[in-house]
């Protein structure tokens, strides 16, 4: 395995999730499937999906589209120390973060998505980093025990690691949680589970990803 190529969200109400992701435009970046009814999931699920966009107007457009479709704003679109961003929880519980490195208004929304990043909350950054390196990923950026990002080829999803409590704080939710993560990560040809319980499965034939444009924005 050399990269993360697909994200599958496991949802308890498949019809409702399909409606939300179609209306919000976020469905271009994920797959959906029904979650096992006998596997509980409570609180923070330990991961977020982040879309990096060019302008503050793109952040606002994504937040507005997601909330209009039924999502809940955890952090309204606003300027921050590092740029401009907002966080929304989808009805299925997946946390989406929209971010731009630009702070100043530079025009209307472009509809472009520059990167899709899956951030996994870890309990032991060193152990999890070493695990993924052993599975064929290459570290692109590393800041000790604070943040690790793996290299991603064109068209792939960027995988990054963040301490679990710090990730929850960044998302605007309590760090407590347990049970199923409700996400399956796809890439390579083998099935495995990482040190934090995130499941990986072989890459399947995926529909074209809307890397350049998000529908509905």
mmCIF file of C-alpha atoms in Angstrom:
data_model
loop_
_atom_site.group_PDB
_atom_site.id
_atom_site.type_symbol
_atom_site.label_atom_id
_atom_site.label_comp_id
_atom_site.label_asym_id
_atom_site.label_seq_id
_atom_site.Cartn_x
_atom_site.Cartn_y
_atom_site.Cartn_z
ATOM 1 C CA UNK A 1 0.000 0.000 0.000
ATOM 2 C CA UNK A 2 1.368 3.403 -0.942
ATOM 3 C CA UNK A 3 -1.633 5.723 -0.568
ATOM 4 C CA UNK A 4 -5.215 6.190 0.584
ATOM 5 C CA UNK A 5 -7.514 6.101 -2.433
ATOM 6 C CA UNK A 6 -11.047 5.902 -1.070
ATOM 7 C CA UNK A 7 -13.132 6.622 2.018
ATOM 8 C CA UNK A 8 -16.208 4.567 2.881
ATOM 9 C CA UNK A 9 -18.554 5.898 5.556
ATOM 10 C CA UNK A 10 -20.695 3.377 7.399
ATOM 11 C CA UNK A 11 -24.057 4.949 8.202
ATOM 12 C CA UNK A 12 -27.084 3.774 10.180
ATOM 13 C CA UNK A 13 -29.633 5.365 7.808
ATOM 14 C CA UNK A 14 -28.378 4.839 4.275
ATOM 15 C CA UNK A 15 -31.240 6.636 2.524
ATOM 16 C CA UNK A 16 -30.905 9.724 4.729
ATOM 17 C CA UNK A 17 -27.121 9.760 4.249
ATOM 18 C CA UNK A 18 -27.445 9.469 0.485
ATOM 19 C CA UNK A 19 -29.844 12.420 0.516
ATOM 20 C CA UNK A 20 -27.510 14.568 2.622
ATOM 21 C CA UNK A 21 -24.379 13.817 0.625
ATOM 22 C CA UNK A 22 -26.139 14.407 -2.686
ATOM 23 C CA UNK A 23 -27.622 17.724 -1.525
ATOM 24 C CA UNK A 24 -24.429 18.999 0.103
ATOM 25 C CA UNK A 25 -22.091 17.991 -2.718
ATOM 26 C CA UNK A 26 -19.833 16.145 -0.275
ATOM 27 C CA UNK A 27 -20.755 12.771 -1.725
ATOM 28 C CA UNK A 28 -18.170 13.305 -4.464
ATOM 29 C CA UNK A 29 -15.457 12.498 -1.918
ATOM 30 C CA UNK A 30 -16.814 9.424 -0.124
ATOM 31 C CA UNK A 31 -18.607 6.131 -0.563
ATOM 32 C CA UNK A 32 -21.527 5.105 1.653
ATOM 33 C CA UNK A 33 -22.716 1.762 2.992
ATOM 34 C CA UNK A 34 -25.002 0.555 5.749
ATOM 35 C CA UNK A 35 -23.391 0.095 9.164
ATOM 36 C CA UNK A 36 -23.750 -3.146 11.087
ATOM 37 C CA UNK A 37 -26.814 -2.719 13.286
ATOM 38 C CA UNK A 38 -25.266 -4.584 16.237
ATOM 39 C CA UNK A 39 -22.059 -2.518 16.412
ATOM 40 C CA UNK A 40 -22.506 0.645 18.522
ATOM 41 C CA UNK A 41 -20.687 3.939 18.070
ATOM 42 C CA UNK A 42 -20.753 6.750 20.621
ATOM 43 C CA UNK A 43 -19.266 10.232 20.790
ATOM 44 C CA UNK A 44 -16.217 11.323 18.829
ATOM 45 C CA UNK A 45 -15.275 8.716 16.240
ATOM 46 C CA UNK A 46 -11.621 9.662 16.143
ATOM 47 C CA UNK A 47 -11.351 11.066 12.632
ATOM 48 C CA UNK A 48 -12.286 14.044 10.477
ATOM 49 C CA UNK A 49 -12.429 14.640 6.743
ATOM 50 C CA UNK A 50 -10.933 17.953 5.632
ATOM 51 C CA UNK A 51 -11.359 19.774 2.320
ATOM 52 C CA UNK A 52 -8.728 22.392 1.510
ATOM 53 C CA UNK A 53 -10.066 25.137 -0.752
ATOM 54 C CA UNK A 54 -8.631 28.325 -2.320
ATOM 55 C CA UNK A 55 -10.713 31.109 -0.763
ATOM 56 C CA UNK A 56 -12.743 32.061 2.311
ATOM 57 C CA UNK A 57 -15.794 32.245 0.049
ATOM 58 C CA UNK A 58 -15.304 28.550 -0.777
ATOM 59 C CA UNK A 59 -15.308 27.717 2.935
ATOM 60 C CA UNK A 60 -18.552 29.624 3.459
ATOM 61 C CA UNK A 61 -20.147 27.977 0.431
ATOM 62 C CA UNK A 62 -19.310 24.503 1.733
ATOM 63 C CA UNK A 63 -20.537 25.265 5.258
ATOM 64 C CA UNK A 64 -23.748 26.755 3.899
ATOM 65 C CA UNK A 65 -24.379 23.817 1.552
ATOM 66 C CA UNK A 66 -23.741 21.259 4.293
ATOM 67 C CA UNK A 67 -25.920 22.966 6.897
ATOM 68 C CA UNK A 68 -28.719 23.595 4.386
ATOM 69 C CA UNK A 69 -28.689 19.858 3.635
ATOM 70 C CA UNK A 70 -29.111 18.990 7.330
ATOM 71 C CA UNK A 71 -25.606 19.187 8.814
ATOM 72 C CA UNK A 72 -24.786 20.921 12.103
ATOM 73 C CA UNK A 73 -22.201 23.695 12.266
ATOM 74 C CA UNK A 74 -19.666 22.887 14.991
ATOM 75 C CA UNK A 75 -17.516 25.901 14.122
ATOM 76 C CA UNK A 76 -18.991 28.621 11.885
ATOM 77 C CA UNK A 77 -16.887 29.803 8.961
ATOM 78 C CA UNK A 78 -14.454 32.359 10.373
ATOM 79 C CA UNK A 79 -10.924 33.742 10.206
ATOM 80 C CA UNK A 80 -8.311 32.058 12.399
ATOM 81 C CA UNK A 81 -4.592 32.295 13.123
ATOM 82 C CA UNK A 82 -3.694 29.996 10.224
ATOM 83 C CA UNK A 83 -6.325 31.039 7.674
ATOM 84 C CA UNK A 84 -10.078 30.665 7.314
ATOM 85 C CA UNK A 85 -12.195 27.639 8.157
ATOM 86 C CA UNK A 86 -15.383 26.043 9.385
ATOM 87 C CA UNK A 87 -16.461 22.645 10.739
ATOM 88 C CA UNK A 88 -19.728 20.784 10.153
ATOM 89 C CA UNK A 89 -21.054 17.499 11.512
ATOM 90 C CA UNK A 90 -23.014 15.482 8.954
ATOM 91 C CA UNK A 91 -26.274 13.831 10.111
ATOM 92 C CA UNK A 92 -24.455 10.472 10.141
ATOM 93 C CA UNK A 93 -21.894 11.890 12.599
ATOM 94 C CA UNK A 94 -18.934 12.342 10.257
ATOM 95 C CA UNK A 95 -17.081 15.579 10.977
ATOM 96 C CA UNK A 96 -16.116 17.689 7.963
ATOM 97 C CA UNK A 97 -13.653 20.557 8.113
ATOM 98 C CA UNK A 98 -13.378 23.142 5.340
ATOM 99 C CA UNK A 99 -10.251 25.279 5.278
ATOM 100 C CA UNK A 100 -8.381 27.871 3.241
ATOM 101 C CA UNK A 101 -4.928 29.271 3.967
ATOM 102 C CA UNK A 102 -6.189 32.639 2.726
ATOM 103 C CA UNK A 103 -7.515 35.067 5.338
ATOM 104 C CA UNK A 104 -8.439 37.985 3.117
ATOM 105 C CA UNK A 105 -11.413 38.019 0.796
ATOM 106 C CA UNK A 106 -10.167 37.464 -2.743
ATOM 107 C CA UNK A 107 -13.344 36.995 -4.738
ATOM 108 C CA UNK A 108 -16.367 34.694 -5.041
ATOM 109 C CA UNK A 109 -16.316 30.966 -4.405
ATOM 110 C CA UNK A 110 -14.416 29.012 -7.046
ATOM 111 C CA UNK A 111 -15.989 25.625 -6.350
ATOM 112 C CA UNK A 112 -12.521 24.097 -6.330
ATOM 113 C CA UNK A 113 -11.256 21.532 -3.817
ATOM 114 C CA UNK A 114 -7.469 21.439 -3.699
ATOM 115 C CA UNK A 115 -7.006 18.528 -1.294
ATOM 116 C CA UNK A 116 -9.031 15.936 0.576
ATOM 117 C CA UNK A 117 -7.393 14.977 3.867
ATOM 118 C CA UNK A 118 -8.399 12.260 6.336
ATOM 119 C CA UNK A 119 -7.089 13.053 9.808
ATOM 120 C CA UNK A 120 -6.894 10.099 12.194
ATOM 121 C CA UNK A 121 -6.755 10.707 15.935
ATOM 122 C CA UNK A 122 -3.982 8.636 17.497
ATOM 123 C CA UNK A 123 -3.193 7.530 21.021
ATOM 124 C CA UNK A 124 0.509 6.966 20.256
ATOM 125 C CA UNK A 125 1.793 9.070 17.372
ATOM 126 C CA UNK A 126 5.156 7.305 17.128
ATOM 127 C CA UNK A 127 3.687 3.796 17.027
ATOM 128 C CA UNK A 128 1.020 4.706 14.474
ATOM 129 C CA UNK A 129 3.512 6.544 12.268
ATOM 130 C CA UNK A 130 5.856 3.554 12.297
ATOM 131 C CA UNK A 131 2.938 1.238 11.505
ATOM 132 C CA UNK A 132 2.025 3.153 8.353
ATOM 133 C CA UNK A 133 5.616 3.489 7.218
ATOM 134 C CA UNK A 134 5.924 -0.292 7.558
ATOM 135 C CA UNK A 135 2.838 -0.605 5.353
ATOM 136 C CA UNK A 136 4.446 1.377 2.558
ATOM 137 C CA UNK A 137 3.470 4.994 3.159
ATOM 138 C CA UNK A 138 6.058 7.770 2.904
ATOM 139 C CA UNK A 139 6.158 10.600 5.445
ATOM 140 C CA UNK A 140 5.811 13.980 3.746
ATOM 141 C CA UNK A 141 5.728 16.169 6.860
ATOM 142 C CA UNK A 142 6.309 15.388 10.507
ATOM 143 C CA UNK A 143 6.243 17.565 13.610
ATOM 144 C CA UNK A 144 7.256 15.119 16.304
ATOM 145 C CA UNK A 145 4.285 13.849 18.289
ATOM 146 C CA UNK A 146 2.060 16.710 17.118
ATOM 147 C CA UNK A 147 1.335 15.966 13.460
ATOM 148 C CA UNK A 148 2.318 13.559 10.691
ATOM 149 C CA UNK A 149 1.279 13.749 7.046
ATOM 150 C CA UNK A 150 1.950 11.087 4.432
ATOM 151 C CA UNK A 151 2.738 11.702 0.768
ATOM 152 C CA UNK A 152 -0.188 11.284 -1.612
ATOM 153 C CA UNK A 153 0.016 10.948 -5.394
ATOM 154 C CA UNK A 154 -2.260 12.914 -7.709
ATOM 155 C CA UNK A 155 -5.901 11.876 -7.271
ATOM 156 C CA UNK A 156 -5.356 10.187 -3.908
ATOM 157 C CA UNK A 157 -6.598 11.264 -0.486
ATOM 158 C CA UNK A 158 -3.994 12.648 1.919
ATOM 159 C CA UNK A 159 -3.670 10.686 5.161
ATOM 160 C CA UNK A 160 -2.545 12.533 8.292
ATOM 161 C CA UNK A 161 -2.203 11.745 11.994
ATOM 162 C CA UNK A 162 -3.046 13.996 14.929
ATOM 163 C CA UNK A 163 -3.309 13.279 18.671
ATOM 164 C CA UNK A 164 -6.901 12.251 19.382
ATOM 165 C CA UNK A 165 -7.653 14.952 21.959
ATOM 166 C CA UNK A 166 -6.098 17.663 19.816
ATOM 167 C CA UNK A 167 -8.135 16.499 16.824
ATOM 168 C CA UNK A 168 -11.359 16.603 18.833
ATOM 169 C CA UNK A 169 -10.533 20.098 20.072
ATOM 170 C CA UNK A 170 -9.825 21.242 16.530
ATOM 171 C CA UNK A 171 -13.213 19.853 15.458
ATOM 172 C CA UNK A 172 -15.011 21.519 18.361
ATOM 173 C CA UNK A 173 -16.267 18.335 20.063
ATOM 174 C CA UNK A 174 -15.488 16.423 23.286
ATOM 175 C CA UNK A 175 -12.780 13.779 22.845
ATOM 176 C CA UNK A 176 -14.785 11.053 24.589
ATOM 177 C CA UNK A 177 -16.129 8.290 22.382
ATOM 178 C CA UNK A 178 -16.098 4.574 21.790
ATOM 179 C CA UNK A 179 -17.286 1.736 19.597
ATOM 180 C CA UNK A 180 -17.032 1.654 15.843
ATOM 181 C CA UNK A 181 -15.213 4.413 13.959
ATOM 182 C CA UNK A 182 -17.839 4.073 11.192
ATOM 183 C CA UNK A 183 -15.279 4.507 8.431
ATOM 184 C CA UNK A 184 -13.301 2.118 6.236
ATOM 185 C CA UNK A 185 -10.177 3.312 4.465
ATOM 186 C CA UNK A 186 -9.273 1.887 1.085
ATOM 187 C CA UNK A 187 -5.896 1.409 -0.568
ATOM 188 C CA UNK A 188 -3.651 -1.407 -1.715
ATOM 189 C CA UNK A 189 -4.665 -5.054 -1.800
ATOM 190 C CA UNK A 190 -4.677 -6.170 1.843
ATOM 191 C CA UNK A 191 -7.025 -5.908 4.808
ATOM 192 C CA UNK A 192 -5.621 -4.722 8.129
ATOM 193 C CA UNK A 193 -6.392 -2.640 11.205
ATOM 194 C CA UNK A 194 -4.115 0.109 12.479
ATOM 195 C CA UNK A 195 -3.087 0.596 16.150
ATOM 196 C CA UNK A 196 -6.061 2.913 16.759
ATOM 197 C CA UNK A 197 -8.620 0.481 15.373
ATOM 198 C CA UNK A 198 -9.127 2.020 11.920
ATOM 199 C CA UNK A 199 -9.910 -0.638 9.336
ATOM 200 C CA UNK A 200 -8.373 -0.750 5.881
ATOM 201 C CA UNK A 201 -9.670 -2.763 2.974
ATOM 202 C CA UNK A 202 -8.463 -3.407 -0.593
ATOM 203 C CA UNK A 203 -9.027 -0.690 -3.113
ATOM 204 C CA UNK A 204 -12.030 -1.332 -5.337
ATOM 205 C CA UNK A 205 -12.959 0.158 -8.648
ATOM 206 C CA UNK A 206 -14.028 3.655 -7.637
ATOM 207 C CA UNK A 207 -16.052 6.219 -9.545
ATOM 208 C CA UNK A 208 -14.191 9.326 -10.661
ATOM 209 C CA UNK A 209 -13.451 11.599 -7.726
ATOM 210 C CA UNK A 210 -14.474 15.234 -8.018
ATOM 211 C CA UNK A 211 -11.010 16.477 -7.141
ATOM 212 C CA UNK A 212 -11.337 19.685 -9.103
ATOM 213 C CA UNK A 213 -14.926 20.685 -8.404
ATOM 214 C CA UNK A 214 -17.421 19.977 -5.659
ATOM 215 C CA UNK A 215 -20.962 19.545 -6.925
ATOM 216 C CA UNK A 216 -23.590 21.764 -5.421
ATOM 217 C CA UNK A 217 -21.226 24.614 -4.482
#
